[in-house]
Coordinates of C-alpha atoms in Angstrom, one line a residue:
M4 CA 12.8 11.7 -13.2
A5 CA 9.5 11.5 -14.4
P6 CA 8.6 9.3 -17.2
Q7 CA 7.8 10.5 -21.1
K8 CA 4.8 9.8 -22.6
E9 CA 5.1 7.0 -25.2
S10 CA 3.0 5.9 -27.7
G11 CA 0.7 3.0 -26.6
T12 CA 1.3 3.8 -22.8
D13 CA -1.3 5.3 -20.4
F14 CA 0.2 7.5 -18.1
M15 CA -2.4 8.6 -15.2
K16 CA -2.7 9.9 -11.7
L17 CA -6.1 9.6 -10.0
A18 CA -7.3 10.7 -7.0
T19 CA -10.6 11.0 -5.1
L20 CA -11.6 14.3 -3.6
S21 CA -13.8 14.9 -0.6
N22 CA -17.3 16.5 -2.0
G23 CA -19.6 15.8 0.7
S24 CA -20.8 12.5 -0.7
R25 CA -19.6 9.2 0.8
Y26 CA -17.1 8.1 -2.2
G27 CA -16.2 11.6 -3.0
E28 CA -15.2 12.9 -6.8
L29 CA -12.8 11.0 -9.2
V30 CA -10.2 13.7 -10.4
V31 CA -7.3 13.4 -12.5
V32 CA -4.0 14.7 -11.3
S33 CA -0.9 16.2 -12.8
R34 CA 2.3 14.5 -12.7
D35 CA 3.7 16.8 -10.4
L36 CA 1.0 16.3 -7.8
S37 CA 0.2 20.2 -8.2
R38 CA -3.2 20.6 -10.3
Y39 CA -6.3 18.3 -11.0
V40 CA -9.3 18.5 -13.0
S41 CA -12.6 16.8 -12.3
A42 CA -13.3 13.5 -14.2
R43 CA -16.8 13.8 -13.9
D44 CA -17.8 13.8 -17.3
V45 CA -16.0 10.4 -18.0
A46 CA -16.3 8.6 -14.3
K47 CA -18.0 10.4 -11.0
T48 CA -16.1 8.0 -8.7
M49 CA -13.3 6.0 -9.0
R50 CA -15.4 3.0 -8.5
D51 CA -17.2 3.8 -11.3
A52 CA -14.3 4.3 -13.3
I53 CA -12.7 0.6 -12.4
D54 CA -16.0 -1.1 -12.7
D55 CA -15.9 0.1 -16.4
W56 CA -12.2 0.6 -17.3
S57 CA -12.3 -0.3 -21.0
S58 CA -15.0 2.2 -21.4
V59 CA -13.5 5.3 -19.5
E60 CA -9.9 4.6 -20.0
A61 CA -9.4 6.7 -23.1
G62 CA -11.5 9.4 -21.5
L63 CA -9.2 9.5 -18.5
Q64 CA -6.4 9.4 -20.5
A65 CA -7.2 12.5 -22.4
L66 CA -8.1 14.5 -19.2
S67 CA -4.2 13.4 -18.0
E68 CA -2.6 14.7 -21.5
K69 CA -4.4 17.9 -21.1
I70 CA -3.5 18.7 -17.7
N71 CA 0.3 17.5 -18.0
G72 CA 0.6 19.4 -21.4
D73 CA -0.6 22.9 -20.2
A74 CA 0.3 24.4 -16.9
S75 CA -2.8 26.6 -16.9
V76 CA -5.3 23.7 -16.6
G77 CA -6.9 22.4 -13.5
E78 CA -7.0 23.7 -9.9
A79 CA -4.5 23.5 -7.1
F80 CA -4.6 19.9 -5.9
D81 CA -5.1 20.0 -2.0
V82 CA -4.1 16.6 -0.5
Q83 CA -5.7 17.3 2.9
K84 CA -8.9 17.1 0.9
A85 CA -8.1 13.7 -0.9
M86 CA -9.8 10.8 0.2
A87 CA -8.5 7.0 -0.2
P88 CA -8.2 6.9 -3.9
L89 CA -10.7 3.9 -3.7
P90 CA -13.0 4.4 -0.9
N91 CA -15.1 1.9 -1.9
P92 CA -13.2 -1.3 -2.9
S93 CA -15.0 -4.7 -4.0
Q94 CA -12.6 -6.2 -1.8
W95 CA -9.4 -5.7 0.4
A96 CA -7.0 -8.5 0.6
D97 CA -3.8 -8.4 1.8
G98 CA -1.0 -11.0 1.0
S99 CA 2.6 -11.1 2.6
A100 CA 5.0 -11.2 -0.1
Y101 CA 8.1 -10.3 1.7
V102 CA 8.8 -13.8 3.4
N103 CA 11.8 -12.2 4.8
H104 CA 9.2 -10.2 7.1
V105 CA 7.6 -13.6 7.8
E106 CA 10.6 -15.5 8.5
L107 CA 11.5 -12.8 11.1
V108 CA 7.9 -13.2 13.0
R109 CA 8.6 -17.0 13.4
K110 CA 12.1 -16.9 14.2
A111 CA 11.5 -14.5 16.9
R112 CA 9.1 -17.1 18.6
G113 CA 11.1 -19.8 17.9
A114 CA 9.3 -21.3 14.9
E115 CA 10.7 -22.9 11.6
L116 CA 9.4 -21.2 8.6
P117 CA 7.5 -24.1 6.6
A118 CA 9.0 -24.7 2.9
S119 CA 5.5 -23.9 1.8
F120 CA 5.6 -20.4 2.8
W121 CA 8.3 -20.0 -0.2
E122 CA 5.5 -21.3 -2.7
D123 CA 2.3 -20.4 -2.0
P124 CA 1.5 -16.7 -0.5
L125 CA -0.2 -16.0 2.6
M126 CA -3.2 -13.5 2.2
Y127 CA -6.2 -12.3 4.7
M128 CA -9.3 -10.5 3.8
G129 CA -9.4 -7.0 5.3
A130 CA -12.2 -4.6 5.8
P131 CA -13.2 -2.8 2.4
D132 CA -15.2 -0.3 4.3
A133 CA -12.7 1.3 6.4
M134 CA -10.5 2.9 3.9
L135 CA -8.7 6.4 5.5
G136 CA -7.3 9.4 3.6
A137 CA -3.7 10.0 3.6
H138 CA -3.7 12.5 6.2
D139 CA -6.9 11.1 8.4
D140 CA -6.0 10.4 12.2
V141 CA -5.8 7.1 13.0
E142 CA -8.5 6.4 15.5
V143 CA -7.5 4.0 18.0
G144 CA -9.3 2.7 21.2
S145 CA -6.2 1.9 23.7
E146 CA -2.6 1.9 23.4
S147 CA -2.6 -1.8 25.0
W148 CA -3.8 -2.9 21.6
G149 CA -0.2 -2.9 20.5
I150 CA -0.4 -0.1 17.6
D151 CA 1.9 -0.4 14.4
M152 CA 2.3 0.8 11.0
E153 CA 2.9 -1.1 8.1
A154 CA 4.2 0.3 4.7
E155 CA 2.9 -1.6 1.7
I156 CA 2.0 -1.2 -1.7
G157 CA -1.4 -2.3 -3.5
V158 CA -2.9 -2.8 -6.7
I159 CA -6.7 -2.1 -8.0
C160 CA -7.7 -4.8 -10.2
D161 CA -10.0 -5.2 -13.2
D162 CA -12.6 -8.4 -12.7
L163 CA -10.5 -11.3 -12.3
K164 CA -11.6 -14.7 -13.5
M165 CA -11.7 -17.6 -11.3
G166 CA -8.0 -19.7 -11.5
L167 CA -6.6 -17.2 -13.9
S168 CA -2.9 -17.4 -14.3
P169 CA -0.1 -15.1 -13.1
E170 CA 0.6 -14.1 -16.8
E171 CA -3.3 -13.4 -17.2
A172 CA -3.4 -11.3 -14.0
A173 CA -0.5 -9.1 -14.8
D174 CA -3.0 -7.6 -17.6
K175 CA -5.6 -7.2 -14.9
I176 CA -3.7 -4.6 -12.8
K177 CA -4.8 -1.1 -13.6
L178 CA -3.6 1.1 -10.9
I179 CA -0.9 1.2 -8.1
V180 CA -1.5 2.5 -4.8
L181 CA 0.5 3.3 -1.6
L182 CA -0.9 2.2 2.0
N183 CA -0.5 2.0 5.8
D184 CA -2.1 -1.3 6.6
V185 CA -2.9 -0.4 10.7
S186 CA -2.1 -3.6 12.8
Y187 CA -3.0 -4.0 16.6
R188 CA 0.0 -6.5 17.6
A189 CA -1.1 -7.0 20.9
L190 CA -4.8 -8.4 19.6
I191 CA -3.1 -10.5 17.0
P192 CA -2.0 -14.0 18.8
G193 CA -5.5 -14.3 20.5
E194 CA -7.4 -13.9 16.9
L195 CA -5.1 -16.4 15.6
A196 CA -5.4 -18.8 18.6
K197 CA -9.1 -18.7 17.4
G198 CA -8.1 -20.2 14.0
F199 CA -10.1 -18.1 12.1
G200 CA -7.7 -15.2 11.4
F201 CA -7.4 -11.3 11.6
F202 CA -10.3 -9.2 12.4
Q203 CA -10.2 -6.7 15.5
S204 CA -6.6 -7.0 15.2
K205 CA -6.4 -4.7 11.9
G206 CA -7.7 -1.3 11.9
A207 CA -8.4 1.0 9.3
T208 CA -6.2 1.1 6.0
A209 CA -4.9 4.4 4.9
F210 CA -3.7 5.2 1.2
A211 CA -1.6 7.9 -0.2
P212 CA -3.4 10.8 -2.1
V213 CA -3.2 9.2 -5.6
A214 CA -3.3 6.0 -7.3
I215 CA -1.1 6.0 -10.6
T216 CA -1.2 3.5 -14.1
P217 CA 2.3 1.1 -13.7
D218 CA 3.5 3.0 -16.6
E219 CA 4.1 6.4 -14.5
L220 CA 6.9 4.2 -13.0
G221 CA 8.5 3.7 -16.3
E222 CA 11.6 1.1 -15.6
N223 CA 10.6 1.0 -12.0
W224 CA 7.8 -1.1 -12.7
Q225 CA 9.4 -4.6 -13.7
D226 CA 8.6 -8.2 -13.5
G227 CA 5.3 -7.2 -11.5
K228 CA 7.1 -5.2 -8.6
V229 CA 7.8 -1.9 -8.0
H230 CA 11.5 -1.0 -7.6
R231 CA 11.6 2.0 -5.6
D232 CA 12.6 2.7 -1.9
M233 CA 9.7 3.0 0.4
L234 CA 10.6 5.6 2.8
V235 CA 9.1 5.7 6.4
H236 CA 9.5 8.4 9.0
Y237 CA 8.2 7.7 12.5
N238 CA 8.0 10.9 14.6
G239 CA 10.0 13.0 12.2
D240 CA 12.9 10.3 12.3
A241 CA 14.2 8.0 9.3
F242 CA 12.8 4.7 10.0
G243 CA 12.8 2.7 6.8
K244 CA 14.0 3.0 3.2
A245 CA 13.6 -0.7 2.1
N246 CA 13.3 -1.1 -1.5
A247 CA 10.1 -2.4 -2.8
G248 CA 11.4 -4.6 -5.5
V249 CA 14.1 -6.5 -3.4
D250 CA 13.3 -9.5 -1.1
M251 CA 9.8 -9.6 -2.8
T252 CA 9.3 -13.6 -2.9
F253 CA 5.9 -13.2 -4.8
N254 CA 5.4 -10.3 -7.4
F255 CA 1.8 -8.9 -7.8
P256 CA 0.8 -10.9 -10.7
K257 CA 1.6 -14.0 -8.4
I258 CA -0.5 -12.6 -5.3
V259 CA -3.2 -11.3 -7.6
S260 CA -3.7 -14.7 -9.2
H261 CA -3.9 -16.3 -5.6
A262 CA -6.7 -14.0 -4.7
A263 CA -8.7 -15.5 -7.3
K264 CA -7.7 -19.0 -7.0
T265 CA -11.0 -20.2 -6.0
R266 CA -13.9 -17.6 -7.2
H267 CA -14.3 -15.0 -9.4
V268 CA -12.9 -11.3 -8.0
A269 CA -15.3 -8.4 -8.9
A270 CA -13.5 -5.3 -10.4
G271 CA -12.3 -2.9 -7.6
A272 CA -10.6 -5.3 -5.6
I273 CA -7.4 -4.1 -3.7
I274 CA -4.7 -6.5 -3.3
G275 CA -1.9 -5.4 -1.0
S276 CA 1.8 -6.6 -0.9
G277 CA 2.1 -7.0 2.8
T278 CA 4.8 -5.2 4.9
V279 CA 8.1 -4.2 2.6
S280 CA 11.0 -6.0 3.8
N281 CA 14.7 -6.0 3.0
K282 CA 17.6 -8.2 4.5
D283 CA 21.1 -6.6 4.8
A284 CA 23.4 -7.2 1.9
D285 CA 25.0 -10.0 3.8
G286 CA 21.6 -11.6 4.2
T287 CA 21.4 -11.1 7.7
P288 CA 18.1 -9.0 9.3
G289 CA 18.4 -5.3 8.4
K290 CA 19.5 -2.8 10.6
P291 CA 18.3 0.4 11.7
V292 CA 18.7 3.4 9.2
R293 CA 20.9 5.3 12.2
D294 CA 23.1 2.4 12.3
G295 CA 23.6 2.5 8.2
G296 CA 20.9 -0.1 7.6
L297 CA 17.8 0.2 5.6
G298 CA 15.4 0.2 8.4
Y299 CA 11.9 -1.1 8.5
S300 CA 8.4 -0.5 7.3
C301 CA 6.9 -1.5 10.9
I302 CA 7.9 -1.8 14.4
A303 CA 7.1 -5.6 14.5
E304 CA 10.0 -6.3 12.5
I305 CA 12.7 -4.7 14.9
R306 CA 11.0 -5.6 17.8
M307 CA 11.5 -9.3 16.3
I308 CA 15.2 -8.5 15.6
E309 CA 15.8 -7.2 19.1
T310 CA 14.3 -10.5 20.6
I311 CA 16.5 -12.4 18.4
E312 CA 19.6 -10.8 19.3
S313 CA 19.0 -9.8 23.0
G314 CA 16.1 -12.2 24.5
K315 CA 13.2 -9.2 24.3
P316 CA 12.3 -6.2 22.2
T317 CA 13.0 -2.5 23.6
T318 CA 11.5 -0.6 20.9
E319 CA 7.7 0.3 21.9
F320 CA 4.8 0.2 19.7
M321 CA 2.9 3.4 18.8
K322 CA 1.5 5.8 21.5
F323 CA -1.0 8.6 20.8
G324 CA 0.4 11.5 19.3
D325 CA 2.6 9.8 17.3
Q326 CA 3.0 10.4 13.8
V327 CA 4.0 8.2 10.6
R328 CA 4.8 9.5 7.1
I329 CA 5.0 7.1 4.1
E330 CA 6.3 8.1 0.9
M331 CA 7.9 7.0 -2.4
L332 CA 10.0 9.5 -4.5
N333 CA 10.9 9.7 -7.8
D334 CA 15.0 10.5 -8.7
D335 CA 14.4 14.0 -8.5
G336 CA 12.9 14.0 -5.4
S337 CA 9.3 14.5 -6.4
S338 CA 6.7 12.4 -4.8
I339 CA 5.2 9.8 -6.9
F340 CA 1.9 9.0 -4.8
G341 CA 2.0 12.2 -2.4
A342 CA 2.6 11.4 1.1
I343 CA 0.8 9.3 3.9
D344 CA 1.2 11.6 7.1
Q345 CA -1.0 10.8 9.9
Q346 CA -1.3 10.7 13.5
I347 CA -2.7 8.1 16.4
V348 CA -5.3 9.4 18.1
E349 CA -7.5 8.4 21.1
T350 CA -11.1 7.6 19.6
K351 CA -13.8 9.6 21.4

């Protein structure tokens, strides 16, 4: 059920609609995702809003209360016209908060997991100029790259001072987003072997249509974690339903603090959780949804489990024409962020 407005809370859903400009137009979306109103008189773009959040928050909140309080307000919200909620972040950095996922990767190749991985998050710096809308095709040069989805949660932050604590970082998380961090698994080993990390092995990142304030999640935003199922459908079949709040070793305040350890970070940074991953109830690697398990948020993970169990993977990476859908629902079945629903296509 959608949360009810309480005194002192800020419930908002924000999106960016394409308007012919590079960074689109900021809009406030109704809680049921059916309608929107322009926020141009408060902030023209999402980046304008996040750069000056303290000044524009009240105006955006007023629009949110208006559209949610009167069903006649606003125009129909077309998710096909939605860009990434923040098309031009100051930074895109992705962590690996689910150490279960990292442990499986290393186990599949016979490597031990260093003890430090349970204390110090992994993180890489991505491409902030490669943000896709929820229904944009994923353009890929070759199927041989090992195309994979990664269903994740991200947070959009206010200015972060260097060395801020996790407690301080919690107050800097302004919005939450749902994302698909496209990865090219066959390119990763060669890049990592060079010692400089990911670059070509990471594709454009896609985002669900709407960014939400943490209060929108009600009691499902606890301890800096989103306690909701990450629903992944692959070519129409249920592929994953891992709970994003379970087995999350590092919460968002921790990984946001980690991102700002050695330098100030400008407002508008998106910090990702890494692939959402759950173990089975008995502590063993998760089973496919078809076998009664929670499934997976990426193809690499099921391939790792296949390798551990039988010596080699049998599930193939994505091919041209494949479809992935990523979504998170309320108890009543309504969509929280809207769905990422995109196809893999060959670049022209």
